[in-house]
Tab-separated table of C-alpha atoms in Angstrom:
chain	number	residue	atom	x	y	z
A	817	MET	CA	0.000	0.000	0.000
A	818	LEU	CA	2.911	2.348	0.595
A	819	SER	CA	3.716	2.378	-3.095
A	820	LYS	CA	0.229	3.688	-3.810
A	821	VAL	CA	0.703	6.832	-1.726
A	822	ASP	CA	0.377	9.896	-3.932
A	823	GLU	CA	3.819	11.522	-3.779
A	824	GLU	CA	2.436	14.906	-4.835
A	825	TYR	CA	-0.081	14.804	-1.984
A	826	LEU	CA	2.645	13.741	0.401
A	827	ALA	CA	4.896	16.620	-0.662
A	828	ASN	CA	2.272	19.354	-0.813
A	829	GLU	CA	-0.836	18.620	1.211
A	830	ALA	CA	-0.190	15.913	3.800
A	831	THR	CA	-0.134	16.851	7.457
A	832	ASP	CA	3.081	16.581	9.405
A	833	SER	CA	1.749	13.596	11.335
A	834	TYR	CA	0.822	11.837	8.072
A	835	LYS	CA	4.317	12.462	6.702
A	836	GLN	CA	5.873	11.247	9.936
A	837	LEU	CA	3.849	8.030	9.869
A	838	TYR	CA	4.696	7.489	6.204
A	839	ASN	CA	8.408	8.001	6.880
A	840	GLN	CA	8.350	5.617	9.843
A	841	LEU	CA	6.659	2.942	7.759
A	842	MET	CA	9.120	3.435	4.912
A	843	GLU	CA	12.062	3.091	7.297
A	844	ALA	CA	10.570	-0.040	8.848
A	845	VAL	CA	9.633	-1.946	5.696
A	846	GLY	CA	11.169	-0.083	2.753
A	847	PRO	CA	14.536	-1.878	2.629
A	848	SER	CA	13.024	-5.365	2.791
A	849	LEU	CA	10.424	-4.494	0.161
A	850	ALA	CA	13.118	-3.038	-2.107
A	851	GLU	CA	15.109	-6.248	-1.803
A	852	LYS	CA	12.023	-8.369	-2.526
A	853	TYR	CA	11.050	-6.364	-5.614
A	854	TYR	CA	14.662	-6.234	-6.853
A	855	SER	CA	14.873	-10.028	-6.655
A	856	GLU	CA	11.552	-10.368	-8.475
A	857	GLY	CA	12.698	-7.915	-11.130
A	858	THR	CA	16.017	-9.580	-11.818
A	859	LEU	CA	14.314	-12.979	-11.988
A	860	ALA	CA	11.810	-11.561	-14.485
A	861	VAL	CA	14.664	-10.165	-16.604
A	862	ASN	CA	16.280	-13.593	-16.645
A	863	GLN	CA	12.952	-15.037	-17.817
A	864	ASN	CA	12.615	-12.354	-20.536
A	865	ASP	CA	9.458	-11.005	-18.869
A	866	TYR	CA	10.349	-7.346	-19.210
A	867	THR	CA	6.902	-6.025	-18.301
A	868	LYS	CA	7.118	-7.784	-14.931
A	869	ALA	CA	10.760	-6.771	-14.567
A	870	ILE	CA	9.975	-3.097	-15.106
A	871	GLU	CA	7.052	-3.231	-12.690
A	872	SER	CA	9.086	-4.934	-9.961
A	873	LEU	CA	12.237	-2.864	-10.425
A	874	ALA	CA	10.215	0.369	-10.392
A	875	LYS	CA	8.752	-0.704	-7.056
A	876	ALA	CA	12.218	-1.586	-5.755
A	877	TRP	CA	13.386	1.906	-6.749
A	878	TYR	CA	10.381	3.462	-5.019
A	879	PHE	CA	11.401	1.792	-1.768
A	880	ASP	CA	15.159	2.404	-2.050
A	881	LYS	CA	16.351	5.436	-3.973
A	882	THR	CA	19.894	5.006	-2.646
A	883	ASP	CA	20.856	1.902	-4.631
A	884	SER	CA	22.352	2.703	-8.032
A	885	GLN	CA	22.086	-0.931	-9.087
A	886	ILE	CA	18.284	-0.914	-8.787
A	887	LEU	CA	17.976	2.095	-11.065
A	888	TYR	CA	20.550	0.721	-13.496
A	889	GLN	CA	18.706	-2.613	-13.738
A	890	LEU	CA	15.457	-0.722	-14.342
A	891	ALA	CA	17.131	1.086	-17.242
A	892	GLN	CA	18.374	-2.256	-18.549
A	893	ALA	CA	14.864	-3.712	-18.382
A	894	TYR	CA	13.497	-0.754	-20.360
A	895	ARG	CA	16.256	-1.248	-22.946
A	896	MET	CA	15.550	-4.965	-23.267
A	897	ALA	CA	11.843	-4.192	-23.617
A	898	GLU	CA	12.834	-1.876	-26.499
A	899	ASP	CA	11.448	1.148	-24.642
A	900	THR	CA	14.292	3.398	-25.739
A	901	GLU	CA	12.792	6.615	-24.399
A	902	ASN	CA	12.440	5.332	-20.845
A	903	ALA	CA	15.771	3.509	-21.052
A	904	LYS	CA	17.602	6.719	-21.985
A	905	ALA	CA	15.811	8.748	-19.317
A	906	THR	CA	16.609	6.162	-16.672
A	907	TYR	CA	20.245	5.797	-17.740
A	908	LYS	CA	20.543	9.600	-17.496
A	909	GLN	CA	19.105	9.421	-13.987
A	910	VAL	CA	21.745	6.852	-13.019
A	911	VAL	CA	24.515	9.108	-14.333
A	912	GLU	CA	23.106	12.188	-12.588
A	913	LEU	CA	22.281	10.587	-9.240
A	914	PHE	CA	25.288	8.285	-8.890
A	915	PRO	CA	28.302	9.970	-10.517
A	916	GLY	CA	31.554	8.089	-10.259
A	917	THR	CA	29.924	4.695	-9.701
A	918	GLU	CA	30.265	1.627	-11.866
A	919	SER	CA	26.518	1.855	-12.557
A	920	ALA	CA	26.916	5.423	-13.834
A	921	GLN	CA	29.853	4.423	-16.013
A	922	LYS	CA	27.898	1.564	-17.589
A	923	ALA	CA	24.836	3.787	-18.025
A	924	GLN	CA	26.956	6.432	-19.776
A	925	GLU	CA	28.325	3.774	-22.115
A	926	TYR	CA	24.770	2.837	-23.147
A	927	LEU	CA	23.892	6.519	-23.612
A	928	ASP	CA	26.996	7.031	-25.742
A	929	GLU	CA	25.995	4.035	-27.874
A	930	GLY	CA	22.464	5.363	-28.261
A	931	THR	CA	21.067	2.483	-26.108
A	932	GLU	CA	20.882	0.332	-29.211
């Protein structure tokens, strides 16, 4: 249910107590949910089910925006699904958010190649 929280509402209209509760819940369950969805996503990639992979990896990213590998794998899933627009945008995000990492280096290589 946490992934269904409207982020715009949370940022602009939610009360402080609502935000506090949300943050406490995210701290308590976010890391384990990110790990679960990351595992599901990578398994789906290995099974060539890119729709499921994208869905799961996007959820993993929602729950852990500190892991460059999650975002990089999401970009990879978009690329393998031949969704070039989202692949490029996500690779750019990896480069911008995680400069100097191996994930950013690999993402830049795909951007330089045109993600083909």
